């Protein structure tokens, strides 16, 4: 709406103001007159746009105020859920076509951690805790970053500290396995071992497998070696099975064709019962695999909207809003995975 209004105003101003000003000599007779005309023209453009923006902001605030009732998200998948949403309540978040909205990571890591200067830009004290029951280090790219709202709830439930070392598009494996070939990933990767050493985590959460647009699930040798190295050091590894990714944007498809349109839902092999990560998790008692796939794509299909919340922001990142609704189930599944390996969250190694 804002874009259309801006275009309409531009056309009208060009036709009825700019073209006429070109032949009007009165403003040019003094700088004060010219300045006044410029201010008036700006006001004609800015005032309507600001008014519409304020109206949109008020609407968004009203929607979020009722989100617990109208936008339950993943909660609708739980047994015994009672739907109390308004039938015409809009889905959240509003689809704008903007870049993926990342959750915040908190304050930079404190100097006393001793993170090498070359790697400090990627280290954050995401959930500070002066006397934690355990310290969790989150290492990886945007596919662990997007889980931060759920990780924060996990930390709160278990009295953990959370430190993050994240760089988008870079995988916690080897230089050769990086999806993006640039110097930043190499420098980030070089910092992973020093950061583990400096933080001294009880647990490390990482992306265990990677989905592809072609419907595959990858578990690379480099990732496996990282997992084995951490386990050998006595660190409990929480390895996330990746979420499905697609060659289209489900949310935009829903806007264009409707949330229930068949072409807006898809499947992926990563939703199957067998993961290449599972044998390593079964072999090593310090490796716990967590799979959230069925809560993102129930019954093996990935709808663009679950519980009146858009699941994906783009073709592979979950929305902050949907991850927040997943948080209680995420906490439960991490606890169950650790318990299966004989680890109590409050006494992680």
Tab-separated table of C-alpha atoms in Angstrom:
chain	number	residue	atom	x	y	z
A	1	UNK	CA	0.000	0.000	0.000
A	2	UNK	CA	2.813	2.403	0.844
A	3	UNK	CA	4.529	1.733	-2.456
A	4	UNK	CA	1.341	2.243	-4.480
A	5	UNK	CA	0.573	5.464	-2.633
A	6	UNK	CA	4.090	6.744	-3.251
A	7	UNK	CA	3.859	5.977	-6.976
A	8	UNK	CA	0.453	7.653	-7.234
A	9	UNK	CA	1.708	10.739	-5.423
A	10	UNK	CA	4.754	10.898	-7.673
A	11	UNK	CA	2.585	10.829	-10.803
A	12	UNK	CA	0.191	13.470	-9.482
A	13	UNK	CA	2.980	15.734	-8.290
A	14	UNK	CA	4.775	15.474	-11.598
A	15	UNK	CA	1.656	16.342	-13.549
A	16	UNK	CA	0.079	19.009	-11.380
A	17	UNK	CA	3.044	20.462	-9.465
A	18	UNK	CA	6.435	19.835	-11.063
A	19	UNK	CA	5.374	20.545	-14.654
A	20	UNK	CA	3.645	23.759	-13.611
A	21	UNK	CA	6.527	24.868	-11.398
A	22	UNK	CA	8.838	24.695	-14.385
A	23	UNK	CA	6.876	27.539	-16.027
A	24	UNK	CA	6.185	29.507	-12.815
A	25	UNK	CA	8.636	32.342	-12.265
A	26	UNK	CA	7.342	33.550	-8.865
A	27	UNK	CA	9.439	31.139	-6.689
A	28	UNK	CA	12.641	32.164	-8.456
A	29	UNK	CA	12.309	35.798	-7.442
A	30	UNK	CA	13.827	35.102	-3.995
A	31	UNK	CA	15.514	32.277	-2.095
A	32	UNK	CA	12.853	32.488	0.629
A	33	UNK	CA	10.054	31.896	-1.876
A	34	UNK	CA	11.947	29.003	-3.452
A	35	UNK	CA	12.584	27.404	-0.047
A	36	UNK	CA	8.917	27.738	0.856
A	37	UNK	CA	7.825	25.993	-2.328
A	38	UNK	CA	10.309	23.149	-1.714
A	39	UNK	CA	9.030	22.659	1.847
A	40	UNK	CA	5.432	22.639	0.628
A	41	UNK	CA	6.205	20.003	-2.011
A	42	UNK	CA	7.931	17.800	0.552
A	43	UNK	CA	4.972	18.117	2.912
A	44	UNK	CA	2.585	17.051	0.165
A	45	UNK	CA	4.571	13.825	-0.246
A	46	UNK	CA	5.609	13.040	3.321
A	47	UNK	CA	2.365	13.745	5.207
A	48	UNK	CA	0.153	11.134	3.467
A	49	UNK	CA	2.886	8.497	3.603
A	50	UNK	CA	3.492	9.090	7.317
A	51	UNK	CA	-0.232	8.958	7.990
A	52	UNK	CA	-0.550	5.605	6.235
A	53	UNK	CA	2.553	4.270	7.996
A	54	UNK	CA	1.116	5.249	11.380
A	55	UNK	CA	-2.124	3.485	10.518
A	56	UNK	CA	-0.178	0.344	9.534
A	57	UNK	CA	1.796	0.514	12.798
A	58	UNK	CA	-1.425	0.761	14.825
A	59	UNK	CA	-2.869	-2.203	12.933
A	60	UNK	CA	0.268	-4.284	13.567
A	61	UNK	CA	0.167	-3.427	17.278
A	62	UNK	CA	-3.471	-4.490	17.488
A	63	UNK	CA	-2.725	-7.776	15.715
A	64	UNK	CA	0.185	-8.610	18.036
A	65	UNK	CA	-1.890	-7.776	21.114
A	66	UNK	CA	-4.161	-10.727	20.303
A	67	UNK	CA	-1.469	-13.013	18.877
A	68	UNK	CA	-1.589	-15.537	21.733
A	69	UNK	CA	-5.227	-16.233	20.897
A	70	UNK	CA	-5.343	-15.588	17.155
A	71	UNK	CA	-1.899	-16.850	16.120
A	72	UNK	CA	-1.027	-19.935	18.181
A	73	UNK	CA	1.341	-21.322	15.549
A	74	UNK	CA	2.784	-24.734	16.374
A	75	UNK	CA	0.557	-25.040	19.446
A	76	UNK	CA	-2.291	-26.166	17.153
A	77	UNK	CA	-0.360	-29.401	16.583
A	78	UNK	CA	-0.452	-30.380	20.248
A	79	UNK	CA	-3.022	-32.892	21.542
A	80	UNK	CA	-6.041	-31.250	23.124
A	81	UNK	CA	-5.508	-27.846	21.539
A	82	UNK	CA	-8.636	-25.647	21.565
A	83	UNK	CA	-8.882	-23.086	18.792
A	84	UNK	CA	-10.158	-19.728	20.091
A	85	UNK	CA	-8.952	-17.542	17.225
A	86	UNK	CA	-11.132	-15.037	15.423
A	87	UNK	CA	-12.128	-16.531	12.039
A	88	UNK	CA	-10.879	-13.481	10.142
A	89	UNK	CA	-7.686	-12.875	12.140
A	90	UNK	CA	-4.724	-12.225	9.799
A	91	UNK	CA	-1.660	-14.455	9.776
A	92	UNK	CA	1.594	-13.113	11.187
A	93	UNK	CA	4.166	-11.824	10.425
A	94	UNK	CA	3.088	-9.451	7.665
A	95	UNK	CA	4.699	-10.604	4.415
A	96	UNK	CA	6.656	-7.669	3.003
A	97	UNK	CA	9.199	-9.342	0.744
A	98	UNK	CA	12.028	-7.910	2.843
A	99	UNK	CA	15.112	-9.911	3.784
A	100	UNK	CA	14.925	-12.550	6.505
A	101	UNK	CA	14.382	-10.933	9.900
A	102	UNK	CA	17.000	-12.327	12.273
A	103	UNK	CA	16.468	-12.544	16.028
A	104	UNK	CA	18.824	-10.485	18.170
A	105	UNK	CA	21.965	-12.020	19.631
A	106	UNK	CA	22.440	-9.730	22.626
A	107	UNK	CA	25.635	-8.011	23.699
A	108	UNK	CA	29.129	-8.804	22.353
A	109	UNK	CA	31.156	-11.313	24.338
A	110	UNK	CA	32.870	-9.672	27.330
A	111	UNK	CA	36.612	-9.086	27.208
A	112	UNK	CA	37.240	-11.475	30.104
A	113	UNK	CA	36.305	-14.415	27.879
A	114	UNK	CA	39.510	-13.803	25.974
A	115	UNK	CA	38.104	-14.231	22.468
A	116	UNK	CA	40.858	-13.463	19.912
A	117	UNK	CA	40.402	-9.991	18.415
A	118	UNK	CA	40.127	-11.344	14.859
A	119	UNK	CA	37.013	-13.298	15.829
A	120	UNK	CA	35.301	-11.048	18.382
A	121	UNK	CA	32.821	-9.631	15.852
A	122	UNK	CA	30.975	-12.969	15.699
A	123	UNK	CA	30.843	-13.724	19.432
A	124	UNK	CA	27.834	-12.695	21.542
A	125	UNK	CA	26.847	-13.244	25.168
A	126	UNK	CA	23.290	-14.019	24.111
A	127	UNK	CA	21.941	-15.187	27.476
A	128	UNK	CA	24.212	-13.860	30.229
A	129	UNK	CA	24.315	-15.778	33.490
A	130	UNK	CA	26.900	-15.131	36.193
A	131	UNK	CA	26.420	-18.533	37.861
A	132	UNK	CA	24.880	-20.857	35.264
A	133	UNK	CA	24.032	-24.487	35.801
A	134	UNK	CA	25.742	-25.049	32.438
A	135	UNK	CA	27.077	-23.046	29.497
A	136	UNK	CA	25.768	-23.646	25.990
A	137	UNK	CA	27.793	-22.493	22.984
A	138	UNK	CA	25.847	-22.120	19.735
A	139	UNK	CA	28.052	-22.395	16.638
A	140	UNK	CA	26.998	-22.138	13.010
A	141	UNK	CA	25.148	-20.025	10.489
A	142	UNK	CA	21.644	-18.637	10.039
A	143	UNK	CA	20.122	-22.101	10.483
A	144	UNK	CA	21.118	-22.082	14.146
A	145	UNK	CA	20.625	-18.312	14.414
A	146	UNK	CA	16.931	-18.623	13.586
A	147	UNK	CA	16.434	-20.909	16.609
A	148	UNK	CA	17.584	-18.252	19.102
A	149	UNK	CA	14.069	-17.501	20.474
A	150	UNK	CA	13.683	-21.197	21.338
A	151	UNK	CA	17.255	-21.453	22.637
A	152	UNK	CA	16.605	-18.499	24.945
A	153	UNK	CA	13.601	-20.312	26.409
A	154	UNK	CA	15.718	-23.462	26.757
A	155	UNK	CA	18.335	-21.483	28.681
A	156	UNK	CA	15.744	-19.904	30.955
A	157	UNK	CA	14.181	-23.278	31.719
A	158	UNK	CA	17.534	-24.816	32.671
A	159	UNK	CA	19.417	-21.841	34.153
A	160	UNK	CA	22.001	-21.905	31.357
A	161	UNK	CA	24.276	-19.273	29.937
A	162	UNK	CA	24.266	-19.045	26.130
A	163	UNK	CA	27.194	-17.788	24.074
A	164	UNK	CA	26.838	-17.642	20.292
A	165	UNK	CA	29.461	-17.726	17.563
A	166	UNK	CA	27.517	-17.310	14.339
A	167	UNK	CA	28.306	-16.168	10.834
A	168	UNK	CA	25.670	-16.352	8.079
A	169	UNK	CA	26.329	-18.717	5.149
A	170	UNK	CA	29.300	-20.351	6.904
A	171	UNK	CA	29.153	-23.999	7.960
A	172	UNK	CA	30.825	-25.459	11.032
A	173	UNK	CA	32.879	-28.000	9.103
A	174	UNK	CA	35.937	-27.385	6.895
A	175	UNK	CA	37.086	-24.643	4.531
A	176	UNK	CA	36.545	-26.967	1.565
A	177	UNK	CA	32.907	-27.598	2.518
A	178	UNK	CA	31.847	-23.948	2.716
A	179	UNK	CA	28.834	-23.178	0.538
A	180	UNK	CA	30.075	-19.629	0.009
A	181	UNK	CA	33.677	-19.198	-1.081
A	182	UNK	CA	34.906	-16.061	0.613
A	183	UNK	CA	37.529	-14.996	3.094
A	184	UNK	CA	35.064	-14.178	5.888
A	185	UNK	CA	33.997	-17.820	6.275
A	186	UNK	CA	37.616	-18.908	6.454
A	187	UNK	CA	38.368	-16.354	9.178
A	188	UNK	CA	35.184	-17.270	11.055
A	189	UNK	CA	35.993	-20.976	10.851
A	190	UNK	CA	39.535	-20.371	12.121
A	191	UNK	CA	37.979	-18.875	15.236
A	192	UNK	CA	35.796	-21.840	16.161
A	193	UNK	CA	38.450	-23.788	18.072
A	194	UNK	CA	39.760	-20.722	19.973
A	195	UNK	CA	36.182	-19.788	20.891
A	196	UNK	CA	35.422	-23.293	22.176
A	197	UNK	CA	38.621	-23.134	24.214
A	198	UNK	CA	37.837	-19.673	25.605
A	199	UNK	CA	34.182	-20.327	26.455
A	200	UNK	CA	34.731	-23.828	27.850
A	201	UNK	CA	31.136	-24.898	27.150
A	202	UNK	CA	29.358	-27.830	28.728
A	203	UNK	CA	27.263	-28.170	25.569
A	204	UNK	CA	27.580	-27.083	21.947
A	205	UNK	CA	24.500	-26.693	19.761
A	206	UNK	CA	25.133	-26.909	16.025
A	207	UNK	CA	23.483	-27.714	12.706
A	208	UNK	CA	23.971	-31.428	12.200
A	209	UNK	CA	22.680	-31.854	8.654
A	210	UNK	CA	21.894	-29.545	5.756
A	211	UNK	CA	18.896	-29.693	3.443
A	212	UNK	CA	19.137	-28.687	-0.219
A	213	UNK	CA	16.734	-27.149	-2.717
A	214	UNK	CA	16.913	-30.445	-4.600
A	215	UNK	CA	15.308	-32.357	-1.732
A	216	UNK	CA	18.458	-33.921	-0.273
A	217	UNK	CA	19.810	-34.134	3.280
A	218	UNK	CA	23.576	-33.791	3.623
A	219	UNK	CA	25.799	-34.851	6.515
A	220	UNK	CA	29.296	-33.889	5.469
A	221	UNK	CA	32.562	-35.489	6.611
A	222	UNK	CA	33.713	-32.123	7.926
A	223	UNK	CA	30.646	-31.719	10.124
A	224	UNK	CA	30.971	-35.277	11.394
A	225	UNK	CA	34.594	-34.668	12.349
A	226	UNK	CA	33.680	-31.485	14.225
A	227	UNK	CA	31.036	-33.407	16.162
A	228	UNK	CA	33.449	-36.222	16.998
A	229	UNK	CA	36.138	-33.778	18.113
A	230	UNK	CA	33.750	-32.022	20.495
A	231	UNK	CA	32.493	-35.313	21.925
A	232	UNK	CA	36.056	-36.523	22.490
A	233	UNK	CA	36.716	-33.375	24.519
A	234	UNK	CA	33.836	-34.298	26.828
A	235	UNK	CA	31.458	-31.680	25.436
A	236	UNK	CA	27.823	-32.665	24.957
A	237	UNK	CA	26.751	-31.975	21.362
A	238	UNK	CA	23.165	-31.022	20.518
A	239	UNK	CA	22.952	-31.561	16.761
A	240	UNK	CA	19.923	-30.124	14.986
A	241	UNK	CA	18.540	-31.893	11.977
A	242	UNK	CA	18.039	-29.159	9.386
A	243	UNK	CA	14.635	-27.904	8.270
A	244	UNK	CA	13.379	-28.380	4.725
A	245	UNK	CA	14.197	-25.790	2.090
A	246	UNK	CA	12.537	-25.125	-1.247
A	247	UNK	CA	12.987	-23.536	-4.667
A	248	UNK	CA	10.125	-21.105	-3.967
A	249	UNK	CA	8.948	-18.875	-1.101
A	250	UNK	CA	5.941	-20.500	0.630
A	251	UNK	CA	4.750	-17.281	2.301
A	252	UNK	CA	4.711	-15.334	-0.954
A	253	UNK	CA	2.916	-18.231	-2.616
A	254	UNK	CA	0.269	-18.051	0.118
A	255	UNK	CA	-0.161	-14.317	-0.433
A	256	UNK	CA	-0.519	-14.836	-4.183
A	257	UNK	CA	-2.642	-18.004	-4.230
A	258	UNK	CA	-3.995	-18.549	-0.717
A	259	UNK	CA	-2.562	-20.453	2.240
A	260	UNK	CA	-4.437	-23.640	1.303
A	261	UNK	CA	-3.316	-23.681	-2.335
A	262	UNK	CA	-1.730	-27.081	-3.135
A	263	UNK	CA	1.189	-25.454	-4.954
A	264	UNK	CA	2.179	-23.604	-1.762
A	265	UNK	CA	2.916	-26.779	0.228
A	266	UNK	CA	5.791	-29.124	-0.497
A	267	UNK	CA	7.608	-32.124	0.905
A	268	UNK	CA	11.304	-32.913	1.364
A	269	UNK	CA	13.390	-36.008	2.044
A	270	UNK	CA	14.635	-34.457	5.289
A	271	UNK	CA	11.172	-35.133	6.706
A	272	UNK	CA	11.729	-38.877	6.450
A	273	UNK	CA	12.455	-41.050	9.485
A	274	UNK	CA	16.058	-41.827	8.536
A	275	UNK	CA	18.763	-39.194	8.897
A	276	UNK	CA	22.448	-39.667	8.009
A	277	UNK	CA	23.200	-38.033	11.364
A	278	UNK	CA	21.406	-40.734	13.355
A	279	UNK	CA	24.136	-43.436	13.256
A	280	UNK	CA	26.701	-41.041	14.736
A	281	UNK	CA	24.239	-39.888	17.397
A	282	UNK	CA	23.528	-43.526	18.239
A	283	UNK	CA	27.239	-44.369	18.376
A	284	UNK	CA	28.408	-41.470	20.550
A	285	UNK	CA	26.753	-40.975	23.926
A	286	UNK	CA	27.787	-37.314	23.946
A	287	UNK	CA	25.872	-36.563	20.734
A	288	UNK	CA	22.138	-35.858	20.962
A	289	UNK	CA	20.128	-35.361	17.762
A	290	UNK	CA	17.082	-33.070	17.799
A	291	UNK	CA	14.559	-33.174	14.957
A	292	UNK	CA	11.802	-30.538	14.780
A	293	UNK	CA	10.699	-31.370	11.251
A	294	UNK	CA	7.264	-32.777	12.064
A	295	UNK	CA	6.357	-29.571	13.922
A	296	UNK	CA	7.283	-27.440	10.922
A	297	UNK	CA	5.893	-29.762	8.283
A	298	UNK	CA	3.133	-31.871	9.884
A	299	UNK	CA	2.195	-35.126	8.154
A	300	UNK	CA	5.165	-34.860	5.798
A	301	UNK	CA	3.979	-31.675	4.068
A	302	UNK	CA	5.147	-28.118	4.661
A	303	UNK	CA	2.209	-25.685	4.583
A	304	UNK	CA	3.058	-21.978	4.426
A	305	UNK	CA	0.878	-21.274	7.463
A	306	UNK	CA	0.464	-23.295	10.665
A	307	UNK	CA	-1.773	-21.995	13.420
A	308	UNK	CA	-2.208	-18.692	11.577
A	309	UNK	CA	1.546	-18.050	11.597
A	310	UNK	CA	3.752	-18.109	8.515
A	311	UNK	CA	6.318	-20.850	9.000
A	312	UNK	CA	8.962	-19.647	6.540
A	313	UNK	CA	10.118	-16.087	5.870
A	314	UNK	CA	11.872	-17.023	2.629
A	315	UNK	CA	12.624	-20.381	1.042
A	316	UNK	CA	14.634	-21.814	3.955
A	317	UNK	CA	14.501	-19.637	7.103
A	318	UNK	CA	11.784	-19.968	9.716
A	319	UNK	CA	10.034	-16.824	10.894
A	320	UNK	CA	10.871	-15.519	14.347
A	321	UNK	CA	7.172	-15.674	15.176
A	322	UNK	CA	6.872	-19.365	14.327
A	323	UNK	CA	10.039	-20.298	16.214
A	324	UNK	CA	8.614	-18.592	19.294
A	325	UNK	CA	5.554	-20.844	19.104
A	326	UNK	CA	7.862	-23.845	18.707
A	327	UNK	CA	9.923	-22.929	21.769
A	328	UNK	CA	8.086	-25.066	24.381
A	329	UNK	CA	8.335	-28.134	22.128
A	330	UNK	CA	11.978	-27.347	21.358
A	331	UNK	CA	12.764	-27.262	25.078
A	332	UNK	CA	11.018	-30.596	25.577
A	333	UNK	CA	12.778	-32.296	22.669
A	334	UNK	CA	16.233	-31.112	23.702
A	335	UNK	CA	15.566	-32.357	27.222
A	336	UNK	CA	14.347	-35.715	25.907
A	337	UNK	CA	17.354	-36.068	23.597
A	338	UNK	CA	19.769	-35.321	26.431
A	339	UNK	CA	17.914	-37.628	28.805
A	340	UNK	CA	18.140	-40.445	26.253
A	341	UNK	CA	21.919	-40.036	26.462
A	342	UNK	CA	21.836	-40.007	30.251
A	343	UNK	CA	22.316	-36.257	30.596
A	344	UNK	CA	20.198	-34.072	32.891
A	345	UNK	CA	20.021	-30.491	31.541
A	346	UNK	CA	20.672	-29.047	34.991
A	347	UNK	CA	23.804	-31.160	35.282
A	348	UNK	CA	25.142	-31.121	31.735
A	349	UNK	CA	28.715	-32.407	31.808
